[in-house]
């Protein structure tokens, strides 16, 4: 019975398969173009991993890429009138476009807009973590959310009378890095950064040989000897212990490495600076 059905519909299935294949190729090209924008601007290295952009994009766009060609295979029939086929193509296009717009919107909301020094680490903060109504409290140059990768900034210390409110906001999950009113230029935080950053050689000493090689390669990409580099943990709401930022002696970020920057006892020893 099944073979007989396939024999009767073999011509339509072949035609539908070709149409679906062409639709798949076009969908993949569109996904690649969108991906180039997303990862070239919104999620530069290492944020596509740190902020979950790669997983989110692949999940949402893959569904969109599969959806269109599958609908094309189901609906395409060369025996249909031209008007019916145009209606089918329009319906498929609208469904696929709606899914793509939704996916890109979700990815855009999850994009990191600032990387803020906070106490003893750098924190990547996404657009969805920031209250737009509070952006006017930030310094003038930071009142617009970035669309070309996160801006590197600092956070100020609590002012007199702010400590209890700060603790309350932290308990609600809103840390200083996500409060525009606490933002300041990175340079203003450099003195505190220098007190908190740790020697990269100290981190290397407690790694396994394979992880030491990975750190050595990351240091090599900075163009500076590992002995001259420091580091701070680089975290986000999605990953707390998977990345570090490599810094030079002046406290400026020069590279990144996929490593846990928190010591086993979670304690800190002040770095010695020449």
Short mmCIF file of C-alpha atoms in Angstrom, two decimals:
data_model
loop_
_atom_site.label_atom_id
_atom_site.label_comp_id
_atom_site.label_asym_id
_atom_site.label_seq_id
_atom_site.Cartn_x
_atom_site.Cartn_y
_atom_site.Cartn_z
CA UNK A 1 0.00 0.00 0.00
CA UNK A 2 2.81 2.41 0.93
CA UNK A 3 4.78 1.60 -2.22
CA UNK A 4 1.68 2.15 -4.33
CA UNK A 5 1.12 5.53 -2.70
CA UNK A 6 4.70 6.57 -3.39
CA UNK A 7 4.37 5.41 -7.00
CA UNK A 8 1.29 7.59 -7.52
CA UNK A 9 2.91 10.63 -5.88
CA UNK A 10 6.52 10.13 -6.98
CA UNK A 11 6.42 13.05 -9.42
CA UNK A 12 5.08 15.48 -6.81
CA UNK A 13 7.54 14.28 -4.18
CA UNK A 14 10.49 14.80 -6.52
CA UNK A 15 9.31 18.29 -7.41
CA UNK A 16 8.58 19.10 -3.76
CA UNK A 17 12.01 17.79 -2.75
CA UNK A 18 13.75 20.08 -5.25
CA UNK A 19 11.68 23.07 -4.11
CA UNK A 20 12.42 22.30 -0.46
CA UNK A 21 16.15 21.95 -1.21
CA UNK A 22 16.26 25.35 -2.92
CA UNK A 23 14.29 26.83 -0.04
CA UNK A 24 16.74 25.28 2.42
CA UNK A 25 19.73 26.79 0.59
CA UNK A 26 18.15 30.25 0.61
CA UNK A 27 17.24 29.89 4.30
CA UNK A 28 20.80 28.87 5.20
CA UNK A 29 22.25 31.85 3.31
CA UNK A 30 19.90 34.22 5.16
CA UNK A 31 20.80 32.59 8.49
CA UNK A 32 24.52 32.99 7.73
CA UNK A 33 24.07 36.68 6.91
CA UNK A 34 22.10 37.26 10.11
CA UNK A 35 24.69 35.23 12.05
CA UNK A 36 27.50 37.41 10.68
CA UNK A 37 25.75 40.48 12.09
CA UNK A 38 24.89 38.84 15.41
CA UNK A 39 28.34 37.43 16.12
CA UNK A 40 30.32 40.11 14.33
CA UNK A 41 28.69 42.97 16.22
CA UNK A 42 26.48 41.87 19.11
CA UNK A 43 28.44 38.90 20.46
CA UNK A 44 32.17 39.30 19.76
CA UNK A 45 34.56 36.76 21.26
CA UNK A 46 34.18 35.51 23.97
CA UNK A 47 30.61 36.69 24.55
CA UNK A 48 28.98 34.27 22.11
CA UNK A 49 29.84 31.60 24.71
CA UNK A 50 29.89 33.67 27.89
CA UNK A 51 26.49 35.29 27.27
CA UNK A 52 24.89 32.25 25.63
CA UNK A 53 24.50 33.94 22.25
CA UNK A 54 25.70 30.99 20.18
CA UNK A 55 23.39 28.45 21.82
CA UNK A 56 20.43 30.83 21.67
CA UNK A 57 21.01 31.76 18.03
CA UNK A 58 21.52 28.18 16.87
CA UNK A 59 18.40 26.97 18.71
CA UNK A 60 16.10 29.69 17.38
CA UNK A 61 17.46 30.00 13.84
CA UNK A 62 17.78 26.24 13.31
CA UNK A 63 14.06 25.89 13.98
CA UNK A 64 13.41 28.66 11.45
CA UNK A 65 15.70 27.12 8.81
CA UNK A 66 14.00 23.71 9.18
CA UNK A 67 10.47 25.11 9.36
CA UNK A 68 10.42 26.80 5.92
CA UNK A 69 11.79 23.95 3.79
CA UNK A 70 9.62 21.42 5.62
CA UNK A 71 6.47 23.43 4.93
CA UNK A 72 7.59 23.85 1.33
CA UNK A 73 7.99 20.07 0.95
CA UNK A 74 4.53 19.47 2.41
CA UNK A 75 2.65 22.15 0.45
CA UNK A 76 4.45 22.24 -2.89
CA UNK A 77 2.54 20.63 -5.73
CA UNK A 78 3.27 21.46 -9.40
CA UNK A 79 -0.34 20.52 -10.23
CA UNK A 80 -1.64 23.50 -8.25
CA UNK A 81 -2.59 26.72 -9.98
CA UNK A 82 -0.09 29.59 -9.99
CA UNK A 83 -2.38 31.54 -7.66
CA UNK A 84 -2.48 28.70 -5.14
CA UNK A 85 1.29 28.30 -5.21
CA UNK A 86 1.81 32.05 -4.66
CA UNK A 87 -0.55 31.85 -1.69
CA UNK A 88 1.42 28.89 -0.29
CA UNK A 89 4.77 30.61 -0.80
CA UNK A 90 3.47 33.80 0.83
CA UNK A 91 2.19 31.86 3.83
CA UNK A 92 5.48 29.99 4.24
CA UNK A 93 7.45 33.23 3.86
CA UNK A 94 5.36 35.02 6.47
CA UNK A 95 5.68 32.16 8.96
CA UNK A 96 9.43 31.94 8.42
CA UNK A 97 9.91 35.72 8.55
CA UNK A 98 7.90 35.91 11.78
CA UNK A 99 10.01 33.16 13.34
CA UNK A 100 13.23 34.86 12.23
CA UNK A 101 12.17 38.26 13.58
CA UNK A 102 11.19 36.67 16.89
CA UNK A 103 14.48 34.80 17.12
CA UNK A 104 16.60 37.84 16.30
CA UNK A 105 14.62 39.92 18.81
CA UNK A 106 15.30 37.39 21.57
CA UNK A 107 18.99 37.26 20.67
CA UNK A 108 19.16 41.06 20.60
CA UNK A 109 17.64 41.36 24.07
CA UNK A 110 20.17 38.87 25.43
CA UNK A 111 23.17 40.66 23.86
CA UNK A 112 25.77 42.04 26.30
CA UNK A 113 25.80 45.84 26.32
CA UNK A 114 28.37 46.54 29.04
CA UNK A 115 31.17 44.65 30.74
CA UNK A 116 31.51 46.26 34.14
CA UNK A 117 34.19 45.94 36.78
CA UNK A 118 32.39 45.01 39.97
CA UNK A 119 34.30 44.51 43.25
CA UNK A 120 36.64 41.70 42.12
CA UNK A 121 35.49 40.68 38.66
CA UNK A 122 34.27 41.82 35.26
CA UNK A 123 30.57 41.22 34.64
CA UNK A 124 28.93 41.05 31.20
CA UNK A 125 25.47 42.61 31.49
CA UNK A 126 22.80 41.99 28.85
CA UNK A 127 20.23 44.47 27.57
CA UNK A 128 17.41 42.57 29.26
CA UNK A 129 19.08 42.95 32.68
CA UNK A 130 19.02 46.75 32.50
CA UNK A 131 15.97 48.89 33.24
CA UNK A 132 15.69 51.32 30.28
CA UNK A 133 14.01 53.84 32.57
CA UNK A 134 17.26 54.13 34.55
CA UNK A 135 19.60 54.71 31.61
CA UNK A 136 19.36 58.48 32.06
CA UNK A 137 21.16 58.04 35.39
CA UNK A 138 24.30 56.78 33.63
CA UNK A 139 27.08 59.09 32.38
CA UNK A 140 26.07 60.80 29.13
CA UNK A 141 28.26 58.57 26.95
CA UNK A 142 26.66 55.41 28.40
CA UNK A 143 22.98 56.34 28.16
CA UNK A 144 22.49 54.43 24.91
CA UNK A 145 22.75 50.66 24.84
CA UNK A 146 25.53 49.42 22.59
CA UNK A 147 24.78 47.54 19.35
CA UNK A 148 28.39 46.74 18.47
CA UNK A 149 29.60 44.73 21.42
CA UNK A 150 29.71 45.49 25.15
CA UNK A 151 31.38 48.65 26.43
CA UNK A 152 34.04 48.21 29.07
CA UNK A 153 33.10 50.29 32.12
CA UNK A 154 33.62 50.56 35.86
CA UNK A 155 31.21 50.86 38.76
CA UNK A 156 31.49 53.36 41.58
CA UNK A 157 31.44 52.66 45.30
CA UNK A 158 28.31 53.18 47.37
CA UNK A 159 27.64 56.72 48.49
CA UNK A 160 26.68 57.55 52.11
CA UNK A 161 23.16 56.34 52.75
CA UNK A 162 23.11 53.93 49.78
CA UNK A 163 24.40 50.78 51.44
CA UNK A 164 21.07 49.40 52.67
CA UNK A 165 19.37 50.16 49.35
CA UNK A 166 22.27 48.55 47.51
CA UNK A 167 22.03 45.40 49.61
CA UNK A 168 18.26 45.26 48.99
CA UNK A 169 18.73 45.58 45.22
CA UNK A 170 21.42 42.90 45.24
CA UNK A 171 19.08 40.55 47.09
CA UNK A 172 16.59 41.16 44.28
CA UNK A 173 19.22 40.17 41.74
CA UNK A 174 20.15 43.66 40.55
CA UNK A 175 23.87 44.06 41.12
CA UNK A 176 25.79 47.37 40.70
CA UNK A 177 26.93 46.27 37.23
CA UNK A 178 23.27 46.37 36.08
CA UNK A 179 22.49 49.75 37.67
CA UNK A 180 23.14 52.62 35.23
CA UNK A 181 23.35 55.07 38.11
CA UNK A 182 26.41 53.22 39.42
CA UNK A 183 28.30 53.16 36.14
CA UNK A 184 31.44 55.16 35.56
CA UNK A 185 34.28 55.18 33.07
CA UNK A 186 36.64 52.20 33.16
CA UNK A 187 39.59 54.49 33.81
CA UNK A 188 38.07 55.66 37.09
CA UNK A 189 38.00 52.05 38.28
CA UNK A 190 41.57 51.23 37.21
CA UNK A 191 43.04 51.89 40.70
CA UNK A 192 40.61 49.34 42.20
CA UNK A 193 41.21 46.96 39.31
CA UNK A 194 44.95 47.00 39.98
CA UNK A 195 44.28 46.06 43.60
CA UNK A 196 42.11 43.12 42.63
CA UNK A 197 43.72 41.67 39.53
CA UNK A 198 45.80 38.56 40.01
CA UNK A 199 49.00 37.28 38.39
CA UNK A 200 48.36 34.99 35.44
CA UNK A 201 51.35 32.87 36.48
CA UNK A 202 49.64 32.13 39.81
CA UNK A 203 46.59 30.87 37.95
CA UNK A 204 48.73 28.75 35.65
CA UNK A 205 50.44 27.10 38.62
CA UNK A 206 47.20 25.49 39.78
CA UNK A 207 46.01 24.27 36.37
CA UNK A 208 46.37 20.85 34.78
CA UNK A 209 48.90 20.59 31.92
CA UNK A 210 46.26 20.77 29.18
CA UNK A 211 44.69 23.86 30.74
CA UNK A 212 48.14 25.40 31.13
CA UNK A 213 48.62 25.03 27.38
CA UNK A 214 45.27 26.71 26.73
CA UNK A 215 46.24 29.63 28.98
CA UNK A 216 49.65 29.87 27.30
CA UNK A 217 47.97 30.09 23.88
CA UNK A 218 45.59 32.80 25.08
CA UNK A 219 48.53 34.75 26.50
CA UNK A 220 50.45 34.34 23.24
CA UNK A 221 47.56 35.93 21.35
CA UNK A 222 47.92 39.07 23.47
CA UNK A 223 51.50 39.51 22.27
CA UNK A 224 52.79 39.76 25.84
CA UNK A 225 54.64 37.26 28.05
CA UNK A 226 52.47 35.43 30.54
CA UNK A 227 54.70 36.73 33.34
CA UNK A 228 53.60 40.27 32.49
CA UNK A 229 49.88 39.48 32.49
CA UNK A 230 47.21 39.60 35.17
CA UNK A 231 43.63 38.41 35.17
CA UNK A 232 40.15 38.94 36.58
CA UNK A 233 37.21 36.52 36.47
CA UNK A 234 34.83 37.34 33.62
CA UNK A 235 31.25 36.39 34.45
CA UNK A 236 27.69 36.75 33.21
CA UNK A 237 24.24 35.72 34.38
CA UNK A 238 24.65 32.51 32.35
CA UNK A 239 28.25 31.60 33.22
CA UNK A 240 29.95 32.41 36.51
CA UNK A 241 33.24 30.50 36.39
CA UNK A 242 34.21 29.72 32.80
CA UNK A 243 36.17 32.74 31.57
CA UNK A 244 38.83 35.21 32.58
CA UNK A 245 39.93 38.53 31.14
CA UNK A 246 43.67 38.96 30.71
CA UNK A 247 45.00 42.38 31.70
CA UNK A 248 48.30 44.18 31.32
CA UNK A 249 50.14 45.88 34.18
CA UNK A 250 48.09 49.05 33.60
CA UNK A 251 44.83 47.19 34.24
CA UNK A 252 43.62 47.22 30.64
CA UNK A 253 42.02 44.17 29.05
CA UNK A 254 44.24 42.64 26.36
CA UNK A 255 42.69 39.19 25.90
CA UNK A 256 40.51 36.39 27.22
CA UNK A 257 40.87 32.74 28.18
CA UNK A 258 38.29 29.99 28.87
CA UNK A 259 39.28 29.36 32.46
CA UNK A 260 37.82 29.52 35.96
CA UNK A 261 39.30 32.64 37.55
CA UNK A 262 38.13 31.97 41.08
CA UNK A 263 40.56 30.19 43.39
CA UNK A 264 39.29 27.01 45.09
CA UNK A 265 38.89 28.77 48.44
CA UNK A 266 37.34 31.82 46.68
CA UNK A 267 39.86 33.99 48.49
CA UNK A 268 41.89 36.86 47.12
CA UNK A 269 45.41 37.92 47.72
CA UNK A 270 46.49 41.38 46.64
CA UNK A 271 48.66 41.34 43.54
CA UNK A 272 52.09 42.87 43.72
CA UNK A 273 52.70 45.61 41.18
CA UNK A 274 55.96 47.16 40.25
#
